[in-house]
């Protein structure tokens, strides 16, 4: 059963993580933004130095010519190199955000952890790009839907580097089934911030990157919990925001929904019980008198989520 995730509450959870993380996410985002800006400046400089001059008559018919630098072989090499390094750095940033979401302390050098699985990250990026391109040949909309279908593949890979490329992709397809429209609406809610960041030459991304990706990971965690799909092969029970119970059993994630660093609750951290405190025993649920004798008791709907209609972007029944 798919549920509608409370988007404002997920955003509040991301802000709580940003505020209470033991290593500030702004530090690692600052390093990431500076590296990406340096790449952009270096690419433009190499085009200026080694680009092939190309003369364009402008305005046409007046005999005036403008010199335009076209990429040379060196420029293509630099562009390809940068396009391969960027997803590796983003993989390290995802690792940091996923760990902060679980209440762990991660150093700034986590940004470079993606280089330990650089080959898999690059191959996953290439395979997803090919799949999205093939779907885009049909029409634009199938290409957009494919982008959301593979949205969690990189999260799955950095959480479990032992996964195969197609395993991470297929797991993402199962995770996002029924939730692609909600993820699209989530991105629309950040559209204004991305436009504003363009006017700041990307400097706003120092704040926007942690905010956006921690919110996205809040959706990722909730969807994994609701569907019982974990990239580490660990089992989930249904849990979620506003005091939901963590996954039980011998194997579960090493984090708590009520952890002060990853809580969905908007209350200040000091108002929440410590993570190591034992949970109060839940009172026994009253059996519905309308239920048939011998039938299983009906699972009550959680307070933070409501049943969703079929995802308009999901063709499966």
Rosetta silent file (secondary structure, phi, psi, omega in degrees, C-alpha in Angstrom):
SEQUENCE: XXXXXXXXXXXXXXXXXXXXXXXXXXXXXXXXXXXXXXXXXXXXXXXXXXXXXXXXXXXXXXXXXXXXXXXXXXXXXXXXXXXXXXXXXXXXXXXXXXXXXXXXXXXXXXXXXXXXXXXXXXXXXXXXXXXXXXXXXXXXXXXXXXXXXXXXXXXXXXXXXXXXXXXXXXXXXXXXXXXXXXXXXXXXXXXXXXXXXXXXXXXXXXXXXXXXXXXXXXXXXXXXXXXXXXXXXXXXXXXXXXXXXXXXXXXXXXXXXXXXXXXXXXXXXXXXXXXXXXXXXXXXXXXXXXXXXXXXXXXXXXXXXXXXXXXXXXXXX
SCORE:     score description
SCORE:     0.000 S_00000001
   1 L     0.000  125.335  177.721    0.000    0.000    0.000 S_00000001
   2 L   -89.649  150.359 -178.106    1.413    3.373   -1.041 S_00000001
   3 E  -128.373  156.919  173.818    0.909    6.458    1.089 S_00000001
   4 E   -84.827  121.064 -177.278    1.073   10.197    0.558 S_00000001
   5 E   -85.267  137.272  179.856    4.171   11.465    2.362 S_00000001
   6 L   -72.274  101.646 -176.129    3.877   14.720    4.306 S_00000001
   7 H   -64.698  -47.238  177.872    6.187   16.957    2.274 S_00000001
   8 H   -59.261  -35.813  179.554    6.350   19.921    4.739 S_00000001
   9 H   -69.769  -36.392  176.688    7.184   17.512    7.554 S_00000001
  10 H   -64.945  -38.506  177.162    9.950   15.935    5.481 S_00000001
  11 H   -66.504  -38.484  176.742   11.406   19.391    4.826 S_00000001
  12 H   -64.507  -36.873  176.611   11.271   20.168    8.534 S_00000001
  13 H   -61.527  -41.424  178.478   13.128   16.902    9.173 S_00000001
  14 H   -63.019  -41.813  178.775   15.855   18.021    6.757 S_00000001
  15 H   -64.664  -37.264  176.896   16.181   21.358    8.567 S_00000001
  16 H   -62.985  -41.470  177.708   16.469   19.526   11.883 S_00000001
  17 H   -62.779  -43.244 -179.543   19.281   17.408   10.454 S_00000001
  18 H   -63.597  -35.753 -176.115   21.062   20.492    9.135 S_00000001
  19 H   -78.009  -33.365 -171.240   20.774   22.225   12.484 S_00000001
  20 H  -106.916   -1.811  179.594   21.845   19.355   14.732 S_00000001
  21 L   -60.907  136.655 -176.795   24.474   17.556   12.608 S_00000001
  22 L   -70.549  -29.800  169.674   27.728   17.280   14.536 S_00000001
  23 L  -112.682  116.619 -171.264   29.700   18.181   11.403 S_00000001
  24 L   -57.282  131.803  176.654   27.891   21.040    9.680 S_00000001
  25 H   -66.931  -19.841  179.018   26.514   20.132    6.236 S_00000001
  26 H   -67.943  -29.424  179.360   27.374   23.657    5.119 S_00000001
  27 H   -66.615  -49.030 -178.664   31.073   22.824    5.383 S_00000001
  28 H   -70.389  -33.124  176.721   30.924   19.851    3.047 S_00000001
  29 H   -67.721  -36.478  177.325   28.522   21.700    0.728 S_00000001
  30 H   -62.501  -45.222  178.538   30.946   24.635    0.619 S_00000001
  31 H   -62.035  -42.671  179.918   33.802   22.338   -0.425 S_00000001
  32 H   -62.643  -46.698 -178.536   31.587   20.711   -3.060 S_00000001
  33 H   -64.245  -41.129  179.963   30.411   24.038   -4.503 S_00000001
  34 H   -64.125  -39.630  178.616   33.962   25.431   -4.623 S_00000001
  35 H   -66.148  -43.123  179.951   35.208   22.334   -6.475 S_00000001
  36 H   -65.650  -38.697  176.212   32.341   22.491   -8.984 S_00000001
  37 H   -65.516  -39.778  177.861   32.953   26.222   -9.548 S_00000001
  38 H   -63.295  -39.511  176.331   36.672   25.543  -10.027 S_00000001
  39 H   -60.311  -44.307 -178.359   35.814   22.885  -12.614 S_00000001
  40 H   -64.183  -44.333  179.290   33.600   25.341  -14.489 S_00000001
  41 H   -64.671  -42.198 -179.789   36.239   28.071  -14.490 S_00000001
  42 H   -63.706  -39.647  179.369   38.948   25.618  -15.566 S_00000001
  43 H   -64.759  -41.598  177.831   36.791   24.334  -18.416 S_00000001
  44 H   -66.167  -38.860  179.273   36.162   27.869  -19.688 S_00000001
  45 H   -65.052  -41.731  179.294   39.864   28.717  -19.398 S_00000001
  46 H   -66.042  -34.347  176.597   40.895   25.644  -21.387 S_00000001
  47 H   -66.344  -39.291  178.801   38.383   26.539  -24.095 S_00000001
  48 H   -65.428  -39.368 -175.628   39.863   30.039  -24.300 S_00000001
  49 H   -80.550  -39.623 -171.196   43.435   28.732  -24.516 S_00000001
  50 H  -117.522    2.663  178.886   43.012   25.690  -26.736 S_00000001
  51 L   -66.164  153.332  179.569   39.687   26.276  -28.500 S_00000001
  52 E   -88.778  122.430 -179.094   39.601   26.349  -32.303 S_00000001
  53 E   -63.581  138.128  178.020   38.736   29.842  -33.622 S_00000001
  54 E  -137.261  126.671 -172.794   35.563   29.964  -35.674 S_00000001
  55 E  -100.083  128.003 -178.382   34.468   33.163  -37.408 S_00000001
  56 E  -120.258  128.759  178.535   30.793   34.046  -37.573 S_00000001
  57 E   -79.044  120.914 -179.109   29.448   36.941  -39.657 S_00000001
  58 L  -148.891  127.409   -7.540   27.201   39.092  -37.486 S_00000001
  59 L   -68.901  153.020 -178.471   24.985   40.783  -38.454 S_00000001
  60 L   -58.707  134.004  175.842   24.678   38.699  -41.621 S_00000001
  61 L    89.401   -2.346 -177.537   25.571   40.577  -44.808 S_00000001
  62 L  -104.689   -2.851  176.104   27.432   43.472  -43.126 S_00000001
  63 L    78.408    9.811  176.309   30.948   42.048  -43.286 S_00000001
  64 L   -96.943  139.351 -175.632   31.532   42.068  -39.521 S_00000001
  65 E  -125.952  140.689  174.245   32.860   38.873  -37.960 S_00000001
  66 E  -108.546  143.101  178.606   32.869   37.535  -34.444 S_00000001
  67 E   -96.449  121.440  178.229   35.448   35.035  -33.205 S_00000001
  68 E  -117.364  133.010  179.415   33.963   32.035  -31.434 S_00000001
  69 E   -89.475  118.214  176.199   36.132   29.385  -29.822 S_00000001
  70 E   -94.472  147.825 -177.382   34.992   25.857  -30.673 S_00000001
  71 L   -62.516  138.494  173.514   36.100   22.912  -28.490 S_00000001
  72 L   -99.901 -174.687  179.173   39.273   21.122  -29.545 S_00000001
  73 H   -61.199  -38.345  178.294   40.368   17.596  -28.656 S_00000001
  74 H   -64.036  -41.064 -179.587   41.884   18.846  -25.396 S_00000001
  75 H   -64.969  -38.964  177.795   38.642   20.593  -24.500 S_00000001
  76 H   -64.490  -38.719  177.860   36.623   17.424  -25.123 S_00000001
  77 H   -63.025  -45.370  179.708   38.994   15.489  -22.876 S_00000001
  78 H   -62.665  -42.858 -179.025   38.622   18.070  -20.084 S_00000001
  79 H   -63.470  -43.714  179.288   34.834   18.096  -20.448 S_00000001
  80 H   -65.225  -41.521  179.857   34.596   14.294  -20.289 S_00000001
  81 H   -60.565  -45.801 -179.441   36.943   14.156  -17.304 S_00000001
  82 H   -65.756  -39.900 -179.654   34.888   16.706  -15.359 S_00000001
  83 H   -66.014  -22.321  176.930   31.618   14.981  -16.263 S_00000001
  84 H   -86.569  -33.239 -178.509   33.019   11.744  -14.787 S_00000001
  85 H   -75.732  -35.149 -177.008   34.405   13.285  -11.583 S_00000001
  86 H   -57.152  -49.149  178.638   31.232   15.222  -10.724 S_00000001
  87 H   -64.523  -27.180  176.974   29.019   12.147  -10.062 S_00000001
  88 H   -66.764  -43.872  177.247   31.811   10.648   -7.930 S_00000001
  89 H   -64.175  -39.937  177.952   31.836   13.759   -5.736 S_00000001
  90 H   -65.128  -33.742  175.692   28.042   13.703   -5.577 S_00000001
  91 H   -61.250  -40.398  175.375   28.257   10.047   -4.486 S_00000001
  92 H   -65.473  -37.733  178.140   30.402   11.146   -1.553 S_00000001
  93 H   -66.768  -39.303  175.680   27.907   13.894   -0.740 S_00000001
  94 H   -61.300  -40.993  179.133   25.056   11.350   -0.801 S_00000001
  95 H   -59.282  -43.873  178.257   27.067    9.175    1.590 S_00000001
  96 H   -61.597  -48.386 -177.140   27.394   12.094    3.993 S_00000001
  97 H   -63.981  -39.943  178.463   23.682   12.981    3.805 S_00000001
  98 H   -64.282  -39.636  179.967   22.590    9.365    4.300 S_00000001
  99 H   -69.769  -41.302  177.540   24.845    9.032    7.344 S_00000001
 100 H   -62.705  -37.186  177.654   23.668   12.330    8.858 S_00000001
 101 H   -61.456  -30.397  177.550   20.120   11.168    8.326 S_00000001
 102 L   -89.318    5.127  177.321   20.958    8.131   10.486 S_00000001
 103 L    81.708   21.181 -178.702   22.420   10.384   13.205 S_00000001
 104 L   -96.671  156.887  177.234   26.082    9.557   12.500 S_00000001
 105 L   -95.793  121.332 -177.169   29.049   11.895   12.614 S_00000001
 106 L  -124.686  132.511  179.101   30.784   12.152    9.249 S_00000001
 107 L   -74.381  168.150  179.619   33.885   14.247    8.483 S_00000001
 108 H   -63.708  -29.492 -179.364   34.149   16.636    5.561 S_00000001
 109 H   -66.216   -7.538  174.844   36.462   14.154    3.833 S_00000001
 110 H   -59.061  -24.784  179.079   33.400   11.944    3.300 S_00000001
 111 H   -55.146  -28.579 -176.168   32.930   13.982    0.133 S_00000001
 112 H   -99.831    8.722  179.093   35.765   11.963   -1.429 S_00000001
 113 H   -67.579  -22.513 -179.735   34.505    8.530   -0.319 S_00000001
 114 H   -64.070  -20.376 -179.214   32.927    8.038   -3.731 S_00000001
 115 H   -69.221  -18.966  177.708   36.371    7.503   -5.247 S_00000001
 116 H   -70.463  -22.411  176.292   36.538    4.112   -3.500 S_00000001
 117 H  -127.354   37.647 -174.725   33.740    2.896   -5.810 S_00000001
 118 H   -57.333  -40.416 -178.399   34.409    5.324   -8.665 S_00000001
 119 H   -61.306  -44.234 -179.470   34.077    2.642  -11.336 S_00000001
 120 H   -68.314  -39.602 -179.904   30.619    1.572  -10.203 S_00000001
 121 H   -63.373  -45.197  179.970   29.386    5.150   -9.811 S_00000001
 122 H   -64.206  -44.508 -179.167   30.547    6.087  -13.312 S_00000001
 123 H   -64.171  -40.899  178.359   29.098    2.907  -14.839 S_00000001
 124 H   -62.629  -41.955  179.391   25.779    3.428  -13.043 S_00000001
 125 H   -62.969  -40.070 -179.378   25.632    7.013  -14.295 S_00000001
 126 H   -67.917  -44.817 -178.587   26.330    5.887  -17.863 S_00000001
 127 H   -64.129  -44.283  177.790   23.753    3.080  -17.787 S_00000001
 128 H   -62.643  -39.577  177.957   21.060    5.344  -16.338 S_00000001
 129 H   -62.080  -40.138  178.299   21.887    7.983  -18.951 S_00000001
 130 H   -64.935  -44.957 -179.182   21.494    5.427  -21.749 S_00000001
 131 H   -62.582  -44.801 -179.932   18.165    4.190  -20.374 S_00000001
 132 H   -64.081  -39.518  179.062   16.800    7.720  -19.962 S_00000001
 133 H   -63.206  -42.506 -179.746   17.982    8.616  -23.484 S_00000001
 134 H   -65.254  -40.637  176.470   16.260    5.568  -24.983 S_00000001
 135 H   -66.517  -32.534 -179.942   13.014    6.384  -23.186 S_00000001
 136 H   -70.105  -19.619  177.497   13.318    9.998  -24.337 S_00000001
 137 L   -65.965  -25.889  177.512   13.341    8.827  -27.958 S_00000001
 138 L   -70.557  -61.354  175.259    9.655    7.964  -27.553 S_00000001
 139 L  -160.447  174.122 -179.558    8.619   11.339  -26.169 S_00000001
 140 H   -67.014  -42.747 -175.501    9.789   13.801  -23.540 S_00000001
 141 H   -59.673  -46.989  176.926    7.378   12.564  -20.868 S_00000001
 142 H   -58.663  -33.430  177.467    8.638    8.920  -20.873 S_00000001
 143 H   -66.440  -40.058  177.865   12.170   10.257  -20.459 S_00000001
 144 H   -65.441  -43.233  178.950   11.131   12.326  -17.436 S_00000001
 145 H   -61.686  -40.328  178.891    9.331    9.350  -15.918 S_00000001
 146 H   -63.030  -36.018  177.756   12.438    7.201  -16.454 S_00000001
 147 H   -59.455  -42.385  178.753   14.509    9.792  -14.584 S_00000001
 148 H   -75.765  -25.820  178.002   12.285    9.377  -11.533 S_00000001
 149 H   -64.943  -34.824 -177.490   12.219    5.598  -11.965 S_00000001
 150 L  -101.626   17.045 -171.836   16.003    5.468  -11.420 S_00000001
 151 L   -62.256  -37.960 -174.625   16.122    8.241   -8.824 S_00000001
 152 L   -93.715    4.409 -175.861   17.139    6.067   -5.862 S_00000001
 153 H   -62.375  -41.525 -179.085   19.674    3.914   -7.734 S_00000001
 154 H   -69.605  -37.423  174.973   22.657    5.981   -6.574 S_00000001
 155 H   -59.602  -44.440 -179.756   21.429    5.969   -2.972 S_00000001
 156 H   -60.862  -39.670 -176.880   21.156    2.184   -3.162 S_00000001
 157 H   -70.569  -44.799 -178.120   24.686    1.860   -4.515 S_00000001
 158 H   -71.597  -25.276  175.557   26.417    4.100   -1.973 S_00000001
 159 H   -75.185  -33.039  179.302   24.537    2.378    0.863 S_00000001
 160 L  -138.330   87.427 -178.493   25.594   -1.048   -0.399 S_00000001
 161 L   -61.835  -14.431  178.741   28.594   -0.896   -2.766 S_00000001
 162 L   -76.609  -10.411  177.756   28.365   -4.672   -3.221 S_00000001
 163 L   -65.388  146.375  170.635   25.204   -4.220   -5.297 S_00000001
 164 L   -77.448  163.935 -177.830   25.474   -4.687   -9.026 S_00000001
 165 H   -61.741  -49.209 -179.385   24.608   -1.826  -11.341 S_00000001
 166 H   -68.545  -29.985  176.180   21.413   -3.433  -12.622 S_00000001
 167 H   -63.021  -45.610  179.170   20.523   -4.515   -9.080 S_00000001
 168 H   -62.243  -38.932 -179.423   20.635   -0.902   -7.882 S_00000001
 169 H   -69.473  -46.243 -179.827   18.542    0.194  -10.867 S_00000001
 170 H   -64.647  -35.316  176.876   15.950   -2.564  -10.486 S_00000001
 171 H   -65.762  -39.705  177.416   15.678   -1.861   -6.772 S_00000001
 172 H   -63.818  -38.203  177.353   15.065    1.814   -7.536 S_00000001
 173 H   -60.957  -41.338  178.573   12.324    0.838   -9.989 S_00000001
 174 H   -70.252  -36.936 -178.136   10.606   -1.168   -7.247 S_00000001
 175 H   -69.455  -41.639 -174.213   11.069    1.573   -4.657 S_00000001
 176 H   -85.274   -8.065  179.359    9.727    4.420   -6.788 S_00000001
 177 L   -59.569  121.254 -179.053    6.740    2.494   -8.171 S_00000001
 178 L    89.275   -5.595 -177.127    3.692    4.464   -7.065 S_00000001
 179 L  -122.480    1.227 -175.833    5.771    7.382   -5.745 S_00000001
 180 H   -62.719  -38.427 -179.976    7.133    9.006   -8.905 S_00000001
 181 H   -65.512  -40.759  178.858    4.434   11.677   -8.966 S_00000001
 182 H   -64.364  -36.869  176.980    5.106   12.614   -5.334 S_00000001
 183 H   -67.314  -36.798  176.743    8.827   12.898   -6.100 S_00000001
 184 H   -63.969  -43.218  178.235    8.019   15.126   -9.078 S_00000001
 185 H   -65.014  -36.744  176.054    5.902   17.399   -6.876 S_00000001
 186 H   -59.584  -43.583  178.814    8.745   17.479   -4.351 S_00000001
 187 H   -65.686  -37.528  177.666   11.095   18.749   -7.053 S_00000001
 188 H   -62.207  -34.104 -179.127    8.562   21.380   -8.117 S_00000001
 189 H   -68.784  -18.402  177.606    8.490   22.681   -4.549 S_00000001
 190 L  -100.531   -0.001 -173.611   12.251   23.352   -4.829 S_00000001
 191 H   -59.150  -42.918 -179.834   12.108   24.895   -8.309 S_00000001
 192 H   -61.319  -37.908  179.234   12.127   28.478   -7.015 S_00000001
 193 H   -67.109  -39.364  179.104   15.218   27.813   -4.915 S_00000001
 194 H   -66.139  -38.521  177.249   17.107   26.340   -7.891 S_00000001
 195 H   -65.218  -42.169  179.448   16.230   29.366  -10.028 S_00000001
 196 H   -64.539  -34.637  179.370   17.348   31.694   -7.244 S_00000001
 197 H   -65.698  -28.997  177.924   20.631   29.805   -6.905 S_00000001
 198 H   -65.107  -32.669  179.331   21.368   30.532  -10.574 S_00000001
 199 H   -77.403  -12.606  177.741   21.284   34.267   -9.806 S_00000001
 200 L  -103.549   16.108 -178.914   23.826   33.763   -7.008 S_00000001
 201 L    58.258   31.125  177.374   26.318   31.966   -9.291 S_00000001
 202 L    84.972   -2.797 -177.964   25.617   28.761   -7.391 S_00000001
 203 L   -68.194  -28.300  177.551   26.616   30.115   -3.968 S_00000001
 204 L   -64.332  -20.447 -179.275   23.112   29.498   -2.620 S_00000001
 205 H   -64.673  -18.056  175.417   23.772   25.784   -3.189 S_00000001
 206 H   -58.713  -34.567  175.895   25.894   25.825   -0.017 S_00000001
 207 H   -94.882  -34.935 -172.186   22.565   25.888    1.809 S_00000001
 208 H   -73.759  -38.583 -178.916   20.337   24.359   -0.889 S_00000001
 209 H   -56.763  -53.535  178.944   22.275   21.122   -1.491 S_00000001
 210 H   -62.319  -39.711 -178.072   21.915   19.814    2.095 S_00000001
 211 H   -62.327  -47.305 -176.571   18.306   21.011    2.325 S_00000001
 212 H   -68.293  -50.385 -173.064   17.236   19.365   -0.935 S_00000001
 213 H   -73.310  -32.094  174.622   19.082   16.059   -0.605 S_00000001
 214 H   -67.881  -34.121  174.426   18.230   15.532    3.074 S_00000001
 215 H   -68.008  -42.219  178.734   14.577   16.058    2.174 S_00000001
 216 H   -62.580  -39.495  179.163   14.906   13.643   -0.729 S_00000001
 217 H   -70.098  -29.842  173.480   16.527   11.066    1.564 S_00000001
 218 H   -61.291  -41.909  174.543   13.653   11.526    4.022 S_00000001
 219 H   -63.696  -43.870 -179.015   11.348   10.414    1.176 S_00000001
 220 H   -59.160  -47.062 -179.724   13.763    7.603    0.332 S_00000001
 221 H   -62.841  -43.593 -178.164   13.814    6.298    3.912 S_00000001
 222 H   -66.405  -40.790  179.311   10.038    6.435    4.257 S_00000001
 223 H   -65.760  -42.083  177.053    9.455    4.685    0.925 S_00000001
 224 H   -60.547  -40.571 -179.826   11.981    1.973    1.840 S_00000001
 225 H   -67.595  -43.701 -178.567   10.198    1.486    5.173 S_00000001
 226 H   -65.619  -36.718 -176.127    6.724    1.385    3.622 S_00000001
 227 H   -93.980  -10.953 -178.287    7.765   -1.078    0.906 S_00000001
 228 L    68.556   30.098 -178.163   10.166   -3.141    2.992 S_00000001
 229 L  -113.251  117.687 -178.352   12.910   -2.714    0.369 S_00000001
 230 L  -124.726  134.881  178.497   16.423   -2.113    1.675 S_00000001
 231 L   -68.042  -16.606  179.016   19.633   -1.913   -0.390 S_00000001
 232 L   -94.165    1.738 -179.974   21.476   -3.719    2.420 S_00000001
 233 L    79.523   11.268 -179.366   19.057   -6.631    2.417 S_00000001
 234 L   -89.148  148.253 -175.696   17.729   -5.715    5.849 S_00000001
 235 L   -84.831  150.886  177.877   14.066   -6.109    6.629 S_00000001
 236 L  -121.669  148.180  159.143   11.721   -3.255    7.413 S_00000001
 237 L  -108.233  162.246 -177.650    8.462   -2.947    9.221 S_00000001
 238 L   -65.313  123.127  177.934    6.225   -0.025    8.407 S_00000001
 239 L  -149.097  168.961 -177.665    7.511    3.007   10.232 S_00000001
 240 L   178.274 -158.991 -172.392    7.721    6.681    9.592 S_00000001
 241 L   -70.248  172.145  176.303    7.486   10.217   10.921 S_00000001
 242 L    58.775   51.972  172.450    5.889   11.557   14.092 S_00000001
 243 L    83.652   18.868  177.643    6.996    8.895   16.495 S_00000001
 244 L   -65.062  150.802 -178.533    6.759    5.823   14.254 S_00000001
 245 L   -73.561  142.365  177.310    8.402    2.710   15.593 S_00000001
 246 L   -71.947  163.091  176.793   11.823    1.820   14.151 S_00000001
 247 L   -57.875  135.742 -177.667   12.274   -1.447   12.260 S_00000001
 248 L  -101.492  172.986  176.608   12.325   -4.359   14.695 S_00000001
 249 L   104.191  176.308 -176.261   14.128   -7.680   14.579 S_00000001
 250 L   -69.616  -25.417 -178.004   17.741   -8.766   14.563 S_00000001
 251 L  -122.670  118.204  175.637   18.600   -6.830   11.388 S_00000001
 252 L  -159.193  167.771  179.794   17.614   -3.223   10.927 S_00000001
 253 L   -61.688  146.958  179.313   19.119    0.126   10.174 S_00000001
 254 L   -86.855   60.647  174.585   21.289    1.621   12.883 S_00000001
 255 L  -155.960  166.665 -173.962   19.134    4.674   13.320 S_00000001
 256 L  -127.622  133.234  178.015   15.998    5.763   15.107 S_00000001
 257 L   -57.764  -27.510 -177.593   13.111    7.710   13.628 S_00000001
 258 L   -97.103   10.345  177.503   13.089    9.758   16.831 S_00000001
 259 L   -61.971  140.633 -175.630   16.821   10.506   16.844 S_00000001
 260 L   -63.619  -23.267  179.732   17.389   14.197   17.379 S_00000001
 261 L   -88.250  -10.902 -175.818   19.530   14.359   14.243 S_00000001
 262 L  -140.717   26.215 -175.132   17.010   12.661   11.983 S_00000001
 263 L   -78.607  143.256  171.252   13.630   13.234   13.564 S_00000001
 264 L   -77.271  -20.535 -175.746   10.567   13.985   11.543 S_00000001
 265 L   -72.131  142.515 -179.017    9.199   15.861   14.531 S_00000001
 266 L   -84.031   -3.605 -178.246    9.490   19.638   14.497 S_00000001
 267 L   -67.594  149.229  176.967   10.020   19.809   18.263 S_00000001
 268 L   -59.427  152.035 -175.385   13.441   21.021   19.504 S_00000001
 269 H   -57.897  -35.601 -176.097   15.876   18.176   20.193 S_00000001
 270 H   -68.447  -16.283  179.464   15.892   18.744   23.958 S_00000001
 271 H   -85.699   -6.069 -176.192   12.170   18.027   24.112 S_00000001
 272 L   -99.975  149.460  179.909   12.597   14.561   22.643 S_00000001
 273 L   -66.925  147.569  178.506   13.546   11.474   24.645 S_00000001
 274 L   -61.282  152.067 -174.248   17.169   10.327   24.312 S_00000001
 275 L   -64.119  -30.467 -175.684   17.771    7.689   21.676 S_00000001
 276 L   -84.604   -7.950 -178.840   19.033    5.139   24.198 S_00000001
 277 L   -68.083  142.214  179.104   16.018    5.426   26.487 S_00000001
 278 L   -68.124  145.141 -179.014   13.695    2.397   26.371 S_00000001
 279 L   -77.310  142.035  176.309   10.483    2.915   24.484 S_00000001
 280 L   -64.797  144.672 -177.895    7.240    2.884   26.455 S_00000001
 281 L   -69.312  131.871 -177.679    5.289   -0.281   25.978 S_00000001
 282 L   -75.341  135.933  177.529    2.488    0.139   23.476 S_00000001
 283 L   -66.657  148.865  179.647   -1.009   -0.578   24.806 S_00000001
 284 L   -63.411  140.086 -178.750   -2.724   -3.563   23.216 S_00000001
 285 L   -78.570  139.578  177.843   -4.860   -2.643   20.231 S_00000001
 286 L   -76.849  134.685 -179.275   -8.562   -3.148   20.520 S_00000001
 287 L   -77.858  136.453  179.467   -9.944   -5.611   18.045 S_00000001
 288 L   -65.006  124.855 -178.233  -12.536   -4.255   15.692 S_00000001
 289 L   -66.681  -21.170 -178.430  -15.900   -5.642   16.695 S_00000001
 290 L   -82.210   -9.162 -177.571  -16.980   -5.630   13.062 S_00000001
 291 L   -70.549  149.983 -179.312  -14.219   -8.027   12.053 S_00000001
 292 L   -73.519  146.687  178.327  -15.208  -11.557   11.188 S_00000001
 293 L   -60.490  135.403  177.659  -14.345  -14.277   13.728 S_00000001
 294 L    85.888   -7.136 -179.431  -10.996  -15.840   12.996 S_00000001
 295 L   -86.233  157.211  179.936   -9.873  -13.035   10.659 S_00000001
 296 L   -71.715  143.548  178.493   -6.617  -11.105   11.187 S_00000001
 297 L   -63.879  143.911 -176.858   -6.977   -7.749   12.918 S_00000001
 298 L   -75.667  132.553  179.883   -6.950   -4.808   10.516 S_00000001
 299 L   -73.688  122.493 -178.330   -3.750   -2.751   10.529 S_00000001
 300 L   -69.956  150.148  178.677   -4.613    0.849   11.480 S_00000001
 301 L   -74.110  136.402 -178.023   -3.508    3.608    9.170 S_00000001
 302 L   -68.635  150.533 -174.504   -0.516    5.553   10.457 S_00000001
 303 L   -72.210  -20.664 -174.641   -1.231    9.159   11.520 S_00000001
 304 L   -94.037    0.348 -176.977    1.491   10.712    9.339 S_00000001
 305 E  -146.645  149.920  179.303    0.406    9.237    6.031 S_00000001
 306 E  -127.332  157.931 -175.724   -2.792    8.603    4.150 S_00000001
 307 E   -63.615  141.157 -176.789   -3.632    6.195    1.398 S_00000001
 308 L  -106.204  147.837  170.218   -2.693    7.346   -2.062 S_00000001
 309 L   -72.077  170.134 -179.843   -4.471    6.899   -5.324 S_00000001
 310 L   -60.560  134.072  178.842   -2.607    5.120   -8.115 S_00000001
 311 L   -59.788  125.139 -179.639    0.428    7.064   -9.242 S_00000001
 312 L   -66.299  -14.937  178.785   -0.453    8.669  -12.622 S_00000001
 313 L   -99.644    7.617 -178.755    3.125    7.975  -13.731 S_00000001
 314 L  -113.922  117.514 -176.981    3.004    4.304  -12.804 S_00000001
 315 L   -81.725  -17.823 -176.988    1.573    1.958  -15.401 S_00000001
 316 L   -70.940  147.226 -179.836    1.614   -1.073  -13.137 S_00000001
 317 L   -84.237    0.000    0.000   -1.659   -2.130  -11.585 S_00000001
